[in-house]
């Protein structure tokens, strides 16, 4: 009966294996799995709707054979909207062409991915693109660490010193601040770069700023980009060029507080679902499972 099938499917969603379901309900493992997939398809139809107004787009690994998939997350409702196989514009073209309500999308949050930015500009013409703050700060830290290795290869390998240098100054205890200052006094050239990095990070961590405040901060950010591009260090020049090409999307972080931390959290859950299933070979079954359980 329908009630029996729903019960089997619900137990499967709760993590009971096909083998256990087969023994409990005295049905074949293939039958248990079929009931499960049928219920997933029925539930997925209930959740079909237009594209969210505030959208997070990010990639995640699916399998070695099929590669990466793209996650579309509703950042306002904190739930997965859809998962599509592929991450290039070509592989997502047919899916994006069929989406309803694309013109109503107000904001899209992404990492610093040029293919995704190009795709959004083409398929979501009215959407404001905002970079994910975590990826922007990570890019700064990566360039800073690379430069530190050039200036002081020995000091950069010291785990205790690494912790002090990479931490925000306001989070250091008094004795830690003293130890850090001693190191910076011995390496005056590195201190200049350290102070610049802290200034840039502090600027890009600003949130909930109105239009007037943003206008005030934009010249400061542009001057910092020019300083990076004029640097004698390749890592800083590359960082400056990246920020220059993404300056509009980056400064929007000051206005919009939504970020892809929500999407990354769902990626962890999706990985757990995949492990529990001992991996997925059929992408459509994986997609259905994610759409139902990541809500």
C-alpha angles and dihedrals in degrees: 000000000000092000090053092051092049091051092052091048092048091052089050090053089051090060104264109146125238090248093055092044089052091054096042098048097027095235132123120273090240090053092051090051092048091053089050094052092045092055091047091055092048093050093046090059089057090058099049110124143137122293113283117257091230109045134183118201123191140146130241135181117261111172137331090247098047098029123203133000130204121235121211109198131188100226094187096054095031097233140113113263097187146329121222128189113245135029104222124095090243094055092046097041099096093045094049093046090057096048116117123221097018091144090061094059107115104183137014123193119204141155118253094290117145095199091054092046091051090047093050094049090053101042103027102043096169097045124109111224115223124185119231109254094217093059093046093053091044089055090053092048092048093053091044093051091047090052093046090056089055094049099040114008093176098047093047090059093055104105095204093048091044089057092052096046096047096046123091109262093233090059094057121103115235094258091047091051089052092052091048093049090051090055094046092050089057091050104042093168091055091046091063091054092044092053091048091050092051091049092050093046092049090051094050093047092064114121141186095021121160125230095266092052092047091053088055094051098043096077090050091053093046091051090052090051090053090049090053093049091050093050121118091226118089094214092057093044090053090048091050092050091049092050090046092057091045100038096119094048092046098051090052087070087077091063103034119056098188115106141170094261084101091055092047089052090055090049088061090051091047090052090053090051090052092049092049089054090047087242131315125257096176110064095196091058089049091049092051092048093050094047092053101040101036095068 
